[in-house]
Short mmCIF file of C-alpha atoms in Angstrom, two decimals:
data_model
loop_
_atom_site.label_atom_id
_atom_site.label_comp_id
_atom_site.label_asym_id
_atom_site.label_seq_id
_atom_site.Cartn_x
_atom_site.Cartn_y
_atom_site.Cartn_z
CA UNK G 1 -50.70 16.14 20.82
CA UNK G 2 -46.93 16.06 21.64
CA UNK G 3 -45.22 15.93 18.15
CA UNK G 4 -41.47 15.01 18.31
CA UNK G 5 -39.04 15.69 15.81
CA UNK G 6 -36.29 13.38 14.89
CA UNK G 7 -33.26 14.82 13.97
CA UNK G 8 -32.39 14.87 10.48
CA UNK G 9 -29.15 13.46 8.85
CA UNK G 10 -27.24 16.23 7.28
CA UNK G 11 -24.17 15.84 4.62
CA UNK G 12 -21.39 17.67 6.37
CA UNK G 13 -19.68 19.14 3.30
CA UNK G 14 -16.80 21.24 3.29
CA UNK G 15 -15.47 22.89 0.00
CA UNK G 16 -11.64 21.36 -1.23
CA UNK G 17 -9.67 24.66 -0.97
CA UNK G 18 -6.38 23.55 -1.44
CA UNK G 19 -4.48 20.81 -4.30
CA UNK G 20 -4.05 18.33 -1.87
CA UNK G 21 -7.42 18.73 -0.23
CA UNK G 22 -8.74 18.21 -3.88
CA UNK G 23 -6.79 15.24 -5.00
CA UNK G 24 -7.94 13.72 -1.80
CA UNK G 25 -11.93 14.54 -2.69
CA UNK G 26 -11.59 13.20 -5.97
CA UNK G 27 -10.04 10.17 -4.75
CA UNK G 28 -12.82 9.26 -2.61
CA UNK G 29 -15.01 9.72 -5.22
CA UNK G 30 -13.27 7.29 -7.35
CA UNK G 31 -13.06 5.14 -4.64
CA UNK G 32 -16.76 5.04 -3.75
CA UNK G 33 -17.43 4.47 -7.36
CA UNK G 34 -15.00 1.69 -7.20
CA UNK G 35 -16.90 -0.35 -4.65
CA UNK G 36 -20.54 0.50 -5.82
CA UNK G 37 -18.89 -1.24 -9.20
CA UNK G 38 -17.54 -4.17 -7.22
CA UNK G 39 -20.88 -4.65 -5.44
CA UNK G 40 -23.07 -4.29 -8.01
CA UNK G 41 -21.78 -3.80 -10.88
CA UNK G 42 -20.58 -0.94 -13.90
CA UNK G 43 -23.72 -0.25 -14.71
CA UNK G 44 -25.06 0.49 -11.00
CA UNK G 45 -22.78 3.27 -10.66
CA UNK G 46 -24.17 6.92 -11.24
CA UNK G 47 -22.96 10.71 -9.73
CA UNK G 48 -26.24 10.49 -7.25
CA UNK G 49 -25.01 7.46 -6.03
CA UNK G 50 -21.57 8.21 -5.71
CA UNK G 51 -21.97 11.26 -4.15
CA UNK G 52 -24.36 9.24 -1.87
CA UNK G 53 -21.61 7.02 -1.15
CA UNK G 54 -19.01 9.54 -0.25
CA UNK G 55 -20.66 11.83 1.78
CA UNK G 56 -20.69 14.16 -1.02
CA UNK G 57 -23.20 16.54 -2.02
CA UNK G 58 -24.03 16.22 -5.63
CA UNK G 59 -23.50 19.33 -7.12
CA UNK G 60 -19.84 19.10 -5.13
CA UNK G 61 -19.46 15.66 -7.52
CA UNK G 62 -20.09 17.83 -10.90
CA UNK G 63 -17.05 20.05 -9.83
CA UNK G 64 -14.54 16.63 -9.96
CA UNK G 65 -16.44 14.85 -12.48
CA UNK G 66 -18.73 15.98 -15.43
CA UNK G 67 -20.83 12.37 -15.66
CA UNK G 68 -20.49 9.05 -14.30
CA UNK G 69 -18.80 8.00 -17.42
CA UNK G 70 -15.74 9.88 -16.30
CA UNK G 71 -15.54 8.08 -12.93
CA UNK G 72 -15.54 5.30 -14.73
CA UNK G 73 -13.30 5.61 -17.38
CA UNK G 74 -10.54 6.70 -14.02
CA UNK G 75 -11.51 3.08 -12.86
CA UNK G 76 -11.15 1.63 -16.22
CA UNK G 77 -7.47 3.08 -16.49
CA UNK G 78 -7.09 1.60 -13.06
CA UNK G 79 -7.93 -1.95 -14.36
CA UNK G 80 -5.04 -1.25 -17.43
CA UNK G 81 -2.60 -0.54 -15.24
CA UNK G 82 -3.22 -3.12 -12.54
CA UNK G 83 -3.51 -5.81 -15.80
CA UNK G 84 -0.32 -4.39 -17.36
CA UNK G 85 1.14 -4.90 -13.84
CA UNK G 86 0.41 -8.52 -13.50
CA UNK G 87 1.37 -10.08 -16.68
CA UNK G 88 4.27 -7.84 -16.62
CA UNK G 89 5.41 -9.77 -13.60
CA UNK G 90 4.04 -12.93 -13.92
CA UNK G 91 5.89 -13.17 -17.96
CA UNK G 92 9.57 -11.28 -16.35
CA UNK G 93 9.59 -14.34 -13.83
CA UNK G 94 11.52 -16.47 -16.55
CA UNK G 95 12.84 -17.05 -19.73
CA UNK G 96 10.67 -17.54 -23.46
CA UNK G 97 7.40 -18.64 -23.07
CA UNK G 98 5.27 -21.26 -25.33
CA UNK G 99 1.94 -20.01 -26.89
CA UNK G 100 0.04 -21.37 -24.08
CA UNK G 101 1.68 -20.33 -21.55
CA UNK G 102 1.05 -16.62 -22.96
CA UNK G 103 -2.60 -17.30 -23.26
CA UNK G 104 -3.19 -18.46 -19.98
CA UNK G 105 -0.79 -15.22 -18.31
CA UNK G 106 -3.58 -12.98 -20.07
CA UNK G 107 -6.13 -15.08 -19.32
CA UNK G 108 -5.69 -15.46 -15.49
CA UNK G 109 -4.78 -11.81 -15.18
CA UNK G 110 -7.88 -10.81 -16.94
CA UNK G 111 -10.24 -13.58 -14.61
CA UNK G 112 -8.57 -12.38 -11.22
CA UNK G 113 -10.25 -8.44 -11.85
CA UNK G 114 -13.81 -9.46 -12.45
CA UNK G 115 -14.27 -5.24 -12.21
CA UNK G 116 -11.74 -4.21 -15.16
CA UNK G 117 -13.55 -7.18 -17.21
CA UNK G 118 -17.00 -5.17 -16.28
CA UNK G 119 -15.10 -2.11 -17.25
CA UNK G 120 -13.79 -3.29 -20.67
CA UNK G 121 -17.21 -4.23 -21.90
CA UNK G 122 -18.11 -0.78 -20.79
CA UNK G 123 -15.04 1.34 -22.33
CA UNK G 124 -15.32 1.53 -25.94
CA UNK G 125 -19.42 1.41 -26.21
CA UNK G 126 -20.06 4.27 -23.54
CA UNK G 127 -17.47 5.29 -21.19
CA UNK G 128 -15.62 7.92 -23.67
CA UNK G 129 -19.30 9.32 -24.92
CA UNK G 130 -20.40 12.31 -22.45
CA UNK G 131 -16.84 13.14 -21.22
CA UNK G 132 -14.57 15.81 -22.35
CA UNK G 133 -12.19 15.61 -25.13
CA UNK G 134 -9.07 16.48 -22.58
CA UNK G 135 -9.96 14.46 -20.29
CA UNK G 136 -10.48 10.98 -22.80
CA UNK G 137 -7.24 11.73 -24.25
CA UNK G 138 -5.52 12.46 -20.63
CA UNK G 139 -6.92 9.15 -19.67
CA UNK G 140 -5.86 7.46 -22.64
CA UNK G 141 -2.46 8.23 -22.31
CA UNK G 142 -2.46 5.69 -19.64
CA UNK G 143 -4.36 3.21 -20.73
CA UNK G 144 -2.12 3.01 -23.97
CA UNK G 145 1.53 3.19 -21.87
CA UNK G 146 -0.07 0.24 -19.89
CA UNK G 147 -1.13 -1.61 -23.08
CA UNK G 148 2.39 -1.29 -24.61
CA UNK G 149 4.01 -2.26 -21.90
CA UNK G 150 1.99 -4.96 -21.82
CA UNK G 151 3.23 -5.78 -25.52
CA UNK G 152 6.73 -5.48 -24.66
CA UNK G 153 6.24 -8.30 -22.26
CA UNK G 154 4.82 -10.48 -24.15
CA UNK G 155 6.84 -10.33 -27.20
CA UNK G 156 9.71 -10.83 -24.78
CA UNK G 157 8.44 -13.52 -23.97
CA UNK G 158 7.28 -14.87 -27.39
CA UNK G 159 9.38 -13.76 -29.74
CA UNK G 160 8.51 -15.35 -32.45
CA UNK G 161 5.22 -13.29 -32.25
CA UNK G 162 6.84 -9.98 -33.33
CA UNK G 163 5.83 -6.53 -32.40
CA UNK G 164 2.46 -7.08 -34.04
CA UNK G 165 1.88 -10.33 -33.15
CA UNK G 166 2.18 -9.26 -29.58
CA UNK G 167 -0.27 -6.47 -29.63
CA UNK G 168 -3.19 -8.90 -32.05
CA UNK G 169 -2.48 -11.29 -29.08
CA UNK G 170 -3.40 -8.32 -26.46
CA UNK G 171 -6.23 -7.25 -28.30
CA UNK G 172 -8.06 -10.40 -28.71
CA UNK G 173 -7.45 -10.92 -24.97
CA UNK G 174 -9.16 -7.50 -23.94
CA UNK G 175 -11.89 -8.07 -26.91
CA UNK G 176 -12.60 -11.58 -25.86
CA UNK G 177 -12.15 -11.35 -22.06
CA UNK G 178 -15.10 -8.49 -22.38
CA UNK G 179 -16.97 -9.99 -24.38
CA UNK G 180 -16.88 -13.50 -22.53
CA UNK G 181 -17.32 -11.61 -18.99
CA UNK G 182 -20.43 -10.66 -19.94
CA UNK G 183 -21.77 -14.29 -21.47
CA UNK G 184 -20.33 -16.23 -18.23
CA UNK G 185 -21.67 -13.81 -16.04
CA UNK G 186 -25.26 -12.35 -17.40
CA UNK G 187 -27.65 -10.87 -14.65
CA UNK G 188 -29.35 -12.70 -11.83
CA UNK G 189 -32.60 -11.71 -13.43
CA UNK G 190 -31.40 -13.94 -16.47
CA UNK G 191 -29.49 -16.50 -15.14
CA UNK G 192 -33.01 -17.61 -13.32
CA UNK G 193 -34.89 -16.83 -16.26
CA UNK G 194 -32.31 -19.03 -18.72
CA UNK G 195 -32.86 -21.85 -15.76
CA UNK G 196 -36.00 -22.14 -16.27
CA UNK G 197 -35.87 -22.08 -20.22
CA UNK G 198 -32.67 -24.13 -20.64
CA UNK G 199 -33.69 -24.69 -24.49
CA UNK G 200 -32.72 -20.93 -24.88
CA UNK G 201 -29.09 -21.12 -24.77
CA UNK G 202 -27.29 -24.34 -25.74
CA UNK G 203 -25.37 -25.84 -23.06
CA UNK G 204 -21.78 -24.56 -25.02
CA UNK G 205 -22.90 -20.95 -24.15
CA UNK G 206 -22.50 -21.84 -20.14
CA UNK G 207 -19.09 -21.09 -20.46
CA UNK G 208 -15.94 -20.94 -17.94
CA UNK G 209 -14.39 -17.79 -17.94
CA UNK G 210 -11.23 -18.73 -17.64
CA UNK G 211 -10.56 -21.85 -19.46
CA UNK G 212 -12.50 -20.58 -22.64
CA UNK G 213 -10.37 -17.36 -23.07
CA UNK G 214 -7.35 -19.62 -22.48
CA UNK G 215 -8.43 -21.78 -24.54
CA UNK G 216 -9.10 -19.08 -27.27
CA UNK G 217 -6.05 -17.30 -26.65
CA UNK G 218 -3.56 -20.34 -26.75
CA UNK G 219 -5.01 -21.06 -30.09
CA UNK G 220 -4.92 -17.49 -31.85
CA UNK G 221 -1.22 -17.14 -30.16
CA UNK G 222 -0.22 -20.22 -32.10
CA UNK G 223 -1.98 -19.18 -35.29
CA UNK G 224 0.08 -15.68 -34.92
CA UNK G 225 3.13 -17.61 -34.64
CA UNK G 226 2.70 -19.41 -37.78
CA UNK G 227 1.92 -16.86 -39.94
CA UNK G 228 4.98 -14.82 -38.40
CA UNK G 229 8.08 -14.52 -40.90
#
């Protein structure tokens, strides 16, 4: 009997000598994580399938990144910075602002990255547990330049709100816009199970993503601007 043998795939893996050749490496890890994320969501994402998705061997993932959490927590960051980017802009495009106007600037910048809403559900519950101390705090030093900046732009914009005002304003729209990611978009297992029970969930629970944390947001921005001095 004439056996034949198929050639086998192999990993060609070279180790990152240099800075440069490093950065690079855990860039593309980041990157693969990034569109595992995107395709199937936050919780899809582990170092076996990263490295999978790079062309990485495993073990060279552990030398970049010490658990999936810590990918993830780069990606988070990320999300901060490309949010603090957007409503930076979109709020320096003219003068004061009214309180809805605010609310729907978070709003919309929060619906157009469905992965940093994933992310923010994500952040506080898991992503810091299982990654070093160093590396939370070296990560959190951007998240929290992006949130103030953030701040800055909206109490530029709404002055009325105050320093505090503005950052109660940007926490309920991070609190809220993970929370309500998560209702408006549940899993396809249970968005066919809930369509076959509709009695489970009232009809107010099918929300809009967008026009309920606007809607949300415009009215805690004007509630902040009444109680403001």
């Amino acid at each position: 009997m004439c056996v034949i043998l198929w050639p086998v795939a192999q990993l060609t893996f070279q180790r990152a000598r240099t800075a440069e050749n490093k950065r690079r490496r855990a860039a593309a890890l980041v990157e693969a994580a990034r569109s595992l994320a995107v395709e199937s969501g936050v919780t899809s994402v582990t170092l076996t399938a990263v490295a999978g998705r790079a062309g990485i061997h495993y073990s060279a993932v552990r030398r970049y990144f010490s658990s999936h959490k810590e990918v993830l927590m780069h990606l988070a960051a990320e999300g901060w910075v490309r949010f603090s980017e957007t409503v930076c802009a979109e709020l320096a495009e003219s003068g004061p602002r009214s309180p809805a106007q605010v609310a729907e600037t978070l709003a919309n910048a929060l619906a157009a990255d469905t992965l940093f809403c994933d992310l923010l559900a994500n952040l506080h519950l898991h992503l810091e547990h299982e990654v070093r101390i160093e590396r939370v705090v070296e990560i959190r030093r951007t998240i929290s330049a992006a949130a103030v900046a953030v701040a800055d732009a909206v109490e530029r914009a709404l002055p009325a709100l105050g320093r505090s005002g503005a950052f109660d304003i940007l926490i309920a729209a991070y609190s809220l816009g993970a929370a309500f990611w998560q209702i408006a978009n549940p899993p396809e297992r249970l968005t066919d199970a809930y369509s076959n029970e509709p009695e489970v969930l009232p009809p107010e629970w099918n929300i809009d993503f967008a026009s309920a944390l606007t809607r949300l947001l415009t009215a805690t921005c004007i509630g902040l601007v009444s109680e403001s001095p």
